[in-house]
GROMACS .gro file of C-alpha atoms in nm:
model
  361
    1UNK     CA    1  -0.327  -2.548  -7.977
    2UNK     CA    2  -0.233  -2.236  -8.099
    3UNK     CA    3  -0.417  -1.941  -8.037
    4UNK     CA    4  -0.532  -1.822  -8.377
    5UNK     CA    5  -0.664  -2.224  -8.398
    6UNK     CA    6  -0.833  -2.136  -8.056
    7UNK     CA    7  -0.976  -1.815  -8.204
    8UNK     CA    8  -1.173  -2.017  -8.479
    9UNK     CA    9  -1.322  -2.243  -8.249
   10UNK     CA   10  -1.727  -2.215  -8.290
   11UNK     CA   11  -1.871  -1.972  -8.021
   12UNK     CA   12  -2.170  -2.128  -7.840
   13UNK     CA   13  -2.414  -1.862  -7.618
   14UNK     CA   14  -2.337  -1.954  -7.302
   15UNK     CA   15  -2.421  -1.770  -7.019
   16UNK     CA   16  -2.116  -1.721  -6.836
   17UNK     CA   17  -1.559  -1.274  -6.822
   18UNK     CA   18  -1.613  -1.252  -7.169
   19UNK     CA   19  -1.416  -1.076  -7.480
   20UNK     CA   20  -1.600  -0.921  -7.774
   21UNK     CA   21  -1.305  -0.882  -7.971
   22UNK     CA   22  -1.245  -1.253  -7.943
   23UNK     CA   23  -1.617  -1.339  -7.951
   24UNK     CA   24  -1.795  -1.124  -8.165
   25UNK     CA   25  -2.122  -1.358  -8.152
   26UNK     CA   26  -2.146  -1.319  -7.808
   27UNK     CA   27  -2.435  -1.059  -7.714
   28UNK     CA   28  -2.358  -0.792  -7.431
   29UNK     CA   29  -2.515  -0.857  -7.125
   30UNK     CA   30  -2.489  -0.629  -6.763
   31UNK     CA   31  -2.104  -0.660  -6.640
   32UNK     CA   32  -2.187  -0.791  -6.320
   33UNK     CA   33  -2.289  -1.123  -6.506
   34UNK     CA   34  -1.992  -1.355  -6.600
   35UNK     CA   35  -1.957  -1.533  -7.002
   36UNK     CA   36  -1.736  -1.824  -7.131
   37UNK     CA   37  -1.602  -1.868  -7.394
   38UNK     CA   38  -1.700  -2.229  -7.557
   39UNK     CA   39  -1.563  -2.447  -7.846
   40UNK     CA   40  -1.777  -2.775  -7.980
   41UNK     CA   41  -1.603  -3.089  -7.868
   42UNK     CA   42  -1.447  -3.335  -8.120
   43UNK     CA   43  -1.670  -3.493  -8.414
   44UNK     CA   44  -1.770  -3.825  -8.271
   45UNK     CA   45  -1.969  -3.604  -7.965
   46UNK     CA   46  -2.104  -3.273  -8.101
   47UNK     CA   47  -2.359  -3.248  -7.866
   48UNK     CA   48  -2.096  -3.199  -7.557
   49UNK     CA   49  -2.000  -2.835  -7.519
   50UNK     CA   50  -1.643  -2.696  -7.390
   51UNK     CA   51  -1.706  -2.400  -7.189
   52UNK     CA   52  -1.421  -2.148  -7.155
   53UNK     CA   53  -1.355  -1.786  -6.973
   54UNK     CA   54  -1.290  -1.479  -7.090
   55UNK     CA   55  -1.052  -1.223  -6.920
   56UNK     CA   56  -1.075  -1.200  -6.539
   57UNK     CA   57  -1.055  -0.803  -6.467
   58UNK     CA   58  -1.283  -0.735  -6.211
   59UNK     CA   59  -1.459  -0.946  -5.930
   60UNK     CA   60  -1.815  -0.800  -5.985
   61UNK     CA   61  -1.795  -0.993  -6.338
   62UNK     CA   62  -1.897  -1.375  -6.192
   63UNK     CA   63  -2.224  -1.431  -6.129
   64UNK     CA   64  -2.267  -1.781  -5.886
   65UNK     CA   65  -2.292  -2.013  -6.120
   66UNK     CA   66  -1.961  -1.907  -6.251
   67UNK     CA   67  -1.763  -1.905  -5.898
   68UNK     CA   68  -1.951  -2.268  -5.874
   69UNK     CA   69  -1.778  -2.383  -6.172
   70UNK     CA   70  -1.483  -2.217  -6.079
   71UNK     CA   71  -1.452  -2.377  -5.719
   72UNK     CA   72  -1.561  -2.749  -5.847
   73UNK     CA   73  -1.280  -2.722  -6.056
   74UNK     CA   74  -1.068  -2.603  -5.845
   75UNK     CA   75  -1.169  -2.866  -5.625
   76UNK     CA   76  -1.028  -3.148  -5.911
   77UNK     CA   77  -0.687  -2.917  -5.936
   78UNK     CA   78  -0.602  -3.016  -5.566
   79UNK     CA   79  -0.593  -3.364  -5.670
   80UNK     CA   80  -0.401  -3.278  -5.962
   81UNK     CA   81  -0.177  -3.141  -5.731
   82UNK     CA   82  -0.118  -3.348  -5.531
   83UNK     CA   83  -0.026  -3.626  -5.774
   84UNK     CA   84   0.164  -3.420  -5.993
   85UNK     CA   85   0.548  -3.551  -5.830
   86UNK     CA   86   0.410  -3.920  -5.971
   87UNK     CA   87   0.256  -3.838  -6.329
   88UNK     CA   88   0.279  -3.455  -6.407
   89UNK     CA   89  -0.010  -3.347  -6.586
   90UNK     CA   90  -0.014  -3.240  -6.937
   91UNK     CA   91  -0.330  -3.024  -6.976
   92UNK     CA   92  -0.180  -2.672  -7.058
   93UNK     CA   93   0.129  -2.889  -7.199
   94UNK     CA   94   0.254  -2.636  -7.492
   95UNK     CA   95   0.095  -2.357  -7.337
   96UNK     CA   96   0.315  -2.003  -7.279
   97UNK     CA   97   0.190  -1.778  -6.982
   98UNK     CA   98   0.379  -1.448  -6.945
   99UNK     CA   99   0.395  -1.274  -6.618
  100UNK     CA  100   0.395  -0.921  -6.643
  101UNK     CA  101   0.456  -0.749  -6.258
  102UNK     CA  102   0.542  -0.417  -6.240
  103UNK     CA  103   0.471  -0.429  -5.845
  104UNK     CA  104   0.616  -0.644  -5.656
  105UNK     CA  105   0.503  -0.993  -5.549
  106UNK     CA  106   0.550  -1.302  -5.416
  107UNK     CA  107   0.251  -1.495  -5.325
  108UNK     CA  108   0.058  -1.444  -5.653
  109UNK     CA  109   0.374  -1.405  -5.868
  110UNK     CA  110   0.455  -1.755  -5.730
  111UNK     CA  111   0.128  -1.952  -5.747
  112UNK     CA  112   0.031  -1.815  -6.102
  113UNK     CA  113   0.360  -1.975  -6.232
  114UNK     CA  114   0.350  -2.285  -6.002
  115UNK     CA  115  -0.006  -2.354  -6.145
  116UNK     CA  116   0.110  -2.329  -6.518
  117UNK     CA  117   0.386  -2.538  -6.432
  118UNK     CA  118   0.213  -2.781  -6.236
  119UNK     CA  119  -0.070  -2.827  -6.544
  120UNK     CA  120   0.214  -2.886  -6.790
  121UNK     CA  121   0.241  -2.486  -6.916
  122UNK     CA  122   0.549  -2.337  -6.936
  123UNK     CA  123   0.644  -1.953  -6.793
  124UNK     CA  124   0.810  -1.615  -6.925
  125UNK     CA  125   0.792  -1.386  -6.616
  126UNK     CA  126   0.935  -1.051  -6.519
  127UNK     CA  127   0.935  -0.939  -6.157
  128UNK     CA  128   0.990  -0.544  -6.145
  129UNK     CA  129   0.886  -0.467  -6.518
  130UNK     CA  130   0.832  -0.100  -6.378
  131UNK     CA  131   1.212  -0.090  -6.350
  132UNK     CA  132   1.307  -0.370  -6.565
  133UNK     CA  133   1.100  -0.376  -6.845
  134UNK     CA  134   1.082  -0.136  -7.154
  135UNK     CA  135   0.838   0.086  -6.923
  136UNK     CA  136   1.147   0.222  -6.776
  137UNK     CA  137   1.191   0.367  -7.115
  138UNK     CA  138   0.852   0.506  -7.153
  139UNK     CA  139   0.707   0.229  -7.337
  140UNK     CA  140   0.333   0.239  -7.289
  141UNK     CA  141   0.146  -0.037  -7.155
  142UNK     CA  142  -0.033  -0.138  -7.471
  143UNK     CA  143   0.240  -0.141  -7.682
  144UNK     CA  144   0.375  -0.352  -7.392
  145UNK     CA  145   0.074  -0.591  -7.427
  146UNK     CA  146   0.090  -0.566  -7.807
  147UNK     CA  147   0.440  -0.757  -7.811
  148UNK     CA  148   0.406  -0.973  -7.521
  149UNK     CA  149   0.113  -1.117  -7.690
  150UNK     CA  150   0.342  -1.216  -7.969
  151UNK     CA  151   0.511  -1.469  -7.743
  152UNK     CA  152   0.281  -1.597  -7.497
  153UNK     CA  153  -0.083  -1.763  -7.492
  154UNK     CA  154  -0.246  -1.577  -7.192
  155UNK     CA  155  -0.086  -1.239  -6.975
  156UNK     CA  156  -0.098  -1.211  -6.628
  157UNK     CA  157  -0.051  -0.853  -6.494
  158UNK     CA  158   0.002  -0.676  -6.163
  159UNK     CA  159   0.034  -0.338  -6.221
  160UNK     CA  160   0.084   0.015  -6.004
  161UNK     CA  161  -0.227   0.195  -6.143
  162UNK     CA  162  -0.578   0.134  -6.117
  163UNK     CA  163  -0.797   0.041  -6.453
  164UNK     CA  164  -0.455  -0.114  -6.631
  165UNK     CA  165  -0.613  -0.432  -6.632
  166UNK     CA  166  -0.864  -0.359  -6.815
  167UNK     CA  167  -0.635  -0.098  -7.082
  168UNK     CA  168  -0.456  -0.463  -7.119
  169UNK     CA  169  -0.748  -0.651  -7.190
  170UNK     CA  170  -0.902  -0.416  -7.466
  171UNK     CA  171  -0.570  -0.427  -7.646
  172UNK     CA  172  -0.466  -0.837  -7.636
  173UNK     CA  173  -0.637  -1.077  -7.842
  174UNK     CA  174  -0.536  -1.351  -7.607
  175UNK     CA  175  -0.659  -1.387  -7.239
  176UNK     CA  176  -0.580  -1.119  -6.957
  177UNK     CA  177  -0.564  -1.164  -6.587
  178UNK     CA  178  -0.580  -0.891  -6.366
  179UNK     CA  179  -0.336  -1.009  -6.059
  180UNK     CA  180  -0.404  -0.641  -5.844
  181UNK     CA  181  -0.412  -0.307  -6.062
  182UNK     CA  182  -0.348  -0.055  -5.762
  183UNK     CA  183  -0.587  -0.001  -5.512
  184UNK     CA  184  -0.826  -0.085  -5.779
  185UNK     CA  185  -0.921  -0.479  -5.751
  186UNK     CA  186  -0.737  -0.816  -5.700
  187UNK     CA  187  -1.017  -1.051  -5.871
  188UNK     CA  188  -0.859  -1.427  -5.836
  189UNK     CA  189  -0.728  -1.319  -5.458
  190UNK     CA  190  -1.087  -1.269  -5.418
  191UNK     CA  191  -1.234  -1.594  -5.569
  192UNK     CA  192  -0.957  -1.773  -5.375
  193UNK     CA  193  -1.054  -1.593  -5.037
  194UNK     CA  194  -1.429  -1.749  -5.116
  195UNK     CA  195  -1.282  -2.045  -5.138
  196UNK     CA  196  -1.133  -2.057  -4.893
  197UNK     CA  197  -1.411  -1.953  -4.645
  198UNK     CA  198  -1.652  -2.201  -4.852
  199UNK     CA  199  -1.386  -2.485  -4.729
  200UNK     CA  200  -1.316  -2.346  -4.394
  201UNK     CA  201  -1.697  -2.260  -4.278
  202UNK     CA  202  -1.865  -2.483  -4.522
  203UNK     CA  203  -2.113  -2.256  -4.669
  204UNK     CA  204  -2.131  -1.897  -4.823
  205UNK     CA  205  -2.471  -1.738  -4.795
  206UNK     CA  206  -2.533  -1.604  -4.401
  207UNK     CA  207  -2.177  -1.535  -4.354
  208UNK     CA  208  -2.082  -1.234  -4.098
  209UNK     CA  209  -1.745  -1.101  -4.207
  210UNK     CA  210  -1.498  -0.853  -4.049
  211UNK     CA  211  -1.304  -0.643  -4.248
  212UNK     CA  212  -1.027  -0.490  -4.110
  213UNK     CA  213  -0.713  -0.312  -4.135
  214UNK     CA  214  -0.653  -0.074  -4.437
  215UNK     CA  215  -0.981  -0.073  -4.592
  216UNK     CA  216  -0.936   0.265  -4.839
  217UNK     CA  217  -0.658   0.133  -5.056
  218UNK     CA  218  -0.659  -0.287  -4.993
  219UNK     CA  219  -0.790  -0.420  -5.321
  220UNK     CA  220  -0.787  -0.754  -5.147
  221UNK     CA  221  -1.093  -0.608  -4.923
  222UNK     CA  222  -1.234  -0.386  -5.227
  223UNK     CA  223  -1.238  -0.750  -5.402
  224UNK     CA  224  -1.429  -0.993  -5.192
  225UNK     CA  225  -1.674  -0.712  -5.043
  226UNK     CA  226  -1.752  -0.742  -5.472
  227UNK     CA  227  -1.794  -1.105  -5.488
  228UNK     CA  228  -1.918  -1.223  -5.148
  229UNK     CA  229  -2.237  -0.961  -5.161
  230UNK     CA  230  -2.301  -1.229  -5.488
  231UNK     CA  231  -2.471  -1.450  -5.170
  232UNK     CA  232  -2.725  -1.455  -4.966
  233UNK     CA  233  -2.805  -1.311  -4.613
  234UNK     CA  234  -2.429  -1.170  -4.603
  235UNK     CA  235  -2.332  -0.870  -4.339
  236UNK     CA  236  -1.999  -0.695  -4.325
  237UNK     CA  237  -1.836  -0.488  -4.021
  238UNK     CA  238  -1.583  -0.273  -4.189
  239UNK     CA  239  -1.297  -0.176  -3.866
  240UNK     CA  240  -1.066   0.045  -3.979
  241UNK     CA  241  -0.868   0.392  -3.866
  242UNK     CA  242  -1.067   0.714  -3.999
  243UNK     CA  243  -0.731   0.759  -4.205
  244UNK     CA  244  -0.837   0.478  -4.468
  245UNK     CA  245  -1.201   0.355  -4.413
  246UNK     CA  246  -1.356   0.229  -4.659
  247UNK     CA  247  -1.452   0.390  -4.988
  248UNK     CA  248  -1.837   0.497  -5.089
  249UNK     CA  249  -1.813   0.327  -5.369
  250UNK     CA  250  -1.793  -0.042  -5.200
  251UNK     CA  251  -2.055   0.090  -4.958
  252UNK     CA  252  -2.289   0.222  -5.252
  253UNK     CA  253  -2.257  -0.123  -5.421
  254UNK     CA  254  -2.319  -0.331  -5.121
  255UNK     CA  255  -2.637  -0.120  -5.022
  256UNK     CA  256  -2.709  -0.199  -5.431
  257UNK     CA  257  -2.723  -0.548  -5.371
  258UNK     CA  258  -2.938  -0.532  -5.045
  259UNK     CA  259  -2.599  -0.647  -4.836
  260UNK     CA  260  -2.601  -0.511  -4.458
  261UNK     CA  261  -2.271  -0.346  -4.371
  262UNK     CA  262  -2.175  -0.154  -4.082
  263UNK     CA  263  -1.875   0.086  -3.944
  264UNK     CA  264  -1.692  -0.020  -3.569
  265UNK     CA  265  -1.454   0.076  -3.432
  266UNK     CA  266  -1.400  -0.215  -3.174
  267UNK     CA  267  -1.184  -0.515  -3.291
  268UNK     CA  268  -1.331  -0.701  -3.005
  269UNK     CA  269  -1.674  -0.646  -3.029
  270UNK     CA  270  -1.676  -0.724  -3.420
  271UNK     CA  271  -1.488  -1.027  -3.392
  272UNK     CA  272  -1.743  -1.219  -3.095
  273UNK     CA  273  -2.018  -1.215  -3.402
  274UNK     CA  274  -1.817  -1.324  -3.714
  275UNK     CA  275  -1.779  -1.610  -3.902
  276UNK     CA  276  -1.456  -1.468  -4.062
  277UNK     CA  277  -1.205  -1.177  -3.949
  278UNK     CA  278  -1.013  -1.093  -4.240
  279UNK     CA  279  -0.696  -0.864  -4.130
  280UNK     CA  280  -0.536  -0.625  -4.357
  281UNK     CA  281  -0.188  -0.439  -4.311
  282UNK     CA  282  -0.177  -0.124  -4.333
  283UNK     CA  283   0.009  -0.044  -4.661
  284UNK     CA  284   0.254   0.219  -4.688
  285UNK     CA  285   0.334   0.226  -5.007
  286UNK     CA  286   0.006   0.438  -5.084
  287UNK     CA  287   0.052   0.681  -4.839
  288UNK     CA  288   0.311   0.875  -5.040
  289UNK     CA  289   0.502   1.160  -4.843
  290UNK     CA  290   0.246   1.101  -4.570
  291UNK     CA  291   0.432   0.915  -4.285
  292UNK     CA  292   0.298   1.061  -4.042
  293UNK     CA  293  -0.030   0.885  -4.160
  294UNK     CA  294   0.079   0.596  -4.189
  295UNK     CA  295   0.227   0.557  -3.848
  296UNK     CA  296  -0.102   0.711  -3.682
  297UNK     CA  297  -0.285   0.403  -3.876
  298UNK     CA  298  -0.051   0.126  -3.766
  299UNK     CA  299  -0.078  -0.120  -3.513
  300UNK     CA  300  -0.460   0.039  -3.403
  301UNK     CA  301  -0.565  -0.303  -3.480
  302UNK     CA  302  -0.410  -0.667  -3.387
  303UNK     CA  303  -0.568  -0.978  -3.395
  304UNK     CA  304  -0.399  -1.118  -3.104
  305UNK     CA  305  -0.490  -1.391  -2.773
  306UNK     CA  306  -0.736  -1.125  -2.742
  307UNK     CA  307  -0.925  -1.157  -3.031
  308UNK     CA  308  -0.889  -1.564  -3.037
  309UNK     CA  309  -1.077  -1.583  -2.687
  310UNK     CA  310  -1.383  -1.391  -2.782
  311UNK     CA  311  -1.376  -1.508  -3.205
  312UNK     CA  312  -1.640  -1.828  -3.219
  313UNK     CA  313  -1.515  -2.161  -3.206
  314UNK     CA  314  -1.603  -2.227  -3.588
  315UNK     CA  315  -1.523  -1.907  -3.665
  316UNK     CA  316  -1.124  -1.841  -3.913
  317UNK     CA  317  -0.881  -1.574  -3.922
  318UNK     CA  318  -0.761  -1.483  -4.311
  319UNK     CA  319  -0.507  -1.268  -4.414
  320UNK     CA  320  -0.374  -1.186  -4.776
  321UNK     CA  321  -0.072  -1.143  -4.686
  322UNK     CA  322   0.197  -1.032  -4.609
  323UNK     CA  323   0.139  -0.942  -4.256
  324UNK     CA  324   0.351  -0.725  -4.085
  325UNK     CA  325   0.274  -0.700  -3.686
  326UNK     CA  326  -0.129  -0.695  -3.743
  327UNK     CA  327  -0.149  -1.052  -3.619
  328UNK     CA  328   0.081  -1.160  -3.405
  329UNK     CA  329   0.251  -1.492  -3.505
  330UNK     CA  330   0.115  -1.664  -3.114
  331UNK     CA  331  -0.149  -1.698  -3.369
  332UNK     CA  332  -0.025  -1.893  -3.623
  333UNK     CA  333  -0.076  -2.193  -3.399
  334UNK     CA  334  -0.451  -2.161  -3.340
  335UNK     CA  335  -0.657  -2.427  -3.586
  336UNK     CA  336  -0.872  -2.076  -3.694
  337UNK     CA  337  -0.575  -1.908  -3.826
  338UNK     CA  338  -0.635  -2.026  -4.195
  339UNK     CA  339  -0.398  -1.793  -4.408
  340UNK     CA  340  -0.128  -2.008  -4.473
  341UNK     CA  341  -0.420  -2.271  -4.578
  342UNK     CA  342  -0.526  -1.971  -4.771
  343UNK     CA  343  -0.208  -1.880  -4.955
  344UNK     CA  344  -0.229  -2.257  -5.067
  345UNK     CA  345  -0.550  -2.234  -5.183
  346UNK     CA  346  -0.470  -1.943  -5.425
  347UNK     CA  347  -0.310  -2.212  -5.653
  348UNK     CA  348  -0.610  -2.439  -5.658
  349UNK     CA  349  -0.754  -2.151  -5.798
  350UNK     CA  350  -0.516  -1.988  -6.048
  351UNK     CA  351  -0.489  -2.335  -6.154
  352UNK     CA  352  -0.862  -2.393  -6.221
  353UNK     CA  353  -0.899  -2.011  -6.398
  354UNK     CA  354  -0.553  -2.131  -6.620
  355UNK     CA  355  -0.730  -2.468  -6.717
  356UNK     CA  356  -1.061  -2.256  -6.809
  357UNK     CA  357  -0.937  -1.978  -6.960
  358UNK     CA  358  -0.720  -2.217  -7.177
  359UNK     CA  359  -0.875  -2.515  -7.255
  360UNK     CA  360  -1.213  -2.535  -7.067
  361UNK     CA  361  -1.338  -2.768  -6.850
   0.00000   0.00000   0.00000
């Protein structure tokens, strides 16, 4: 379907990101509630409704009865996966998503075009567009947008400063995903890091989690402290070096939203009374000229043997990766170290925002 077609399709009020330039109907509500987009369903059946998403720019934007919608499709895209080698599906079959990276990436790069391609969509990527792009010729990003647009049915962008995701989104008419916008927010590795501890643990609400690692400029962190204080009974230990603790801002929210939070500085201590330990690296890249920073805040933490024998026997390590020498790989091997079951997950769920953000449920 193309997307001006898509555009006319009647605009139910549904209470679930949202667009007003693509649904004027729509009423405003606050931004930490979530909206779909909907079309009616063919003639014989008017009374079933199509729900569909907006943009995803910011974690703070789904309430929980989004993220349940969200995960129980995600849920039916693991079985689409896993019989895709016998009959590949064909529900975003004529679909064009354009991958616009001007960071680099692997990971979400990867599953964002393995999910189109595994629901029948077809790709135009660029990997360095901050080199190999017209950016390099001082091309702004919404004339960017404005073209790519032109050739493509949804945008997913990674991009080097923070609030580009949304620029994006108030200039396309078609869909935007933010896939990490600086040290600003990485939404969908958020919803898939809930996920993933909703799978692992078995429930959300009470969950102790341990942030750790480079908490002042890790999206990834900035992200799910948004979307997990959307539960019930949650408390967070934020371990970090003084060099990149956590911002006010996350703190300010949390205490917002009644969610109990607290500062440590021992690794060991923090990881006997959590559910989840979620490492960070330390990342270099925003340090700028400041080495000597960076090397002061590397390798103060390591989930190691250490860690394992005092971390509760239900309890999983998760890591966004890429990891560096924060966990060392004896790890891997122990049934709590869930990241590489995490990594996979991440295309359950880029394949269940795709589906909704192009079709519906």
């Amino acid at each position: 379907m193309a997307a001006a077609a898509r555009a006319a399709l009647p605009r139910p009020h549904l209470p679930l990101p949202f667009s007003s330039r693509r649904s004027p109907s729509l009423s405003f509500t606050p931004p930490s509630t979530v909206h779909l987009r909907g079309g009616a369903a063919a003639a014989p059946h008017p009374q079933l409704v199509t729900t569909r998403l907006g943009d995803v720019i910011e974690a703070q934007q789904f309430d929980r009865d989004a993220l349940n919608e969200i995960f129980e499709v995600a849920r039916e895209m693991e079985a689409v996966e896993r019989g895709s080698h016998g009959a590949p599906s064909r529900v975003l079959q004529g679909y064009l998503m354009a991958t616009l990276f001007y960071e680099p990436s692997t990971r979400t790069r990867l599953s964002f075009e393995a999910a189109m391609r595994r629901l029948g969509g077809e790709v135009l990527t660029t990997e360095n567009a901050r080199e190999f792009s017209s950016a390099a010729k001082g091309e702004t990003l919404e004339d960017t947008i404005r073209t790519v647009e032109g050739y493509s049915d949804i945008i997913v962008l990674r991009h080097f400063e923070s609030g580009a995701a949304r620029r994006a989104a108030d200039t396309a008419n078609i869909p935007v995903i933010n896939a990490g916008d600086g040290p600003g927010q990485h939404p969908t590795q958020a919803l898939l890091d809930v996920y993933t501890i909703k799978r692992e643990i078995g429930t959300l609400d009470g969950i102790k989690l341990g942030l750790v690692g480079d908490l002042a400029n890790g999206r990834t962190v900035r992200s799910l402290a948004y979307l997990i204080a959307k539960y019930q009974n949650i408390k967070i230990y934020f371990v970090s070096p003084d060099v990149v603790k956590m911002k006010d801002d996350i703190k300010d929210y949390l205490n917002s939203q009644g969610v109990a939070w607290e500062e440590s500085s021992d690794l060991l201590e923090v990881a006997s009374k959590c559910d989840v330990i979620y490492q960070t690296r330390i990342q270099k890249e925003r340090f700028s000229e400041r080495i000597d920073l960076y090397e002061a805040a590397r390798g103060k933490y390591i989930v190691d043997k250490k860690v394992l024998g005092v971390l509760p026997k239900h309890a999983v390590i998760m890591h966004p990766l890429p990891r560096l020498d924060e966990i060392t790989v004896d790890v891997d091997s122990d049934p709590r170290a869930a990241y590489f079951r995490q990594a996979k997950n991440g295309l359950y769920i880029r394949m269940a925002l795709l589906k909704l953000l192009l079709v519906g449920r």
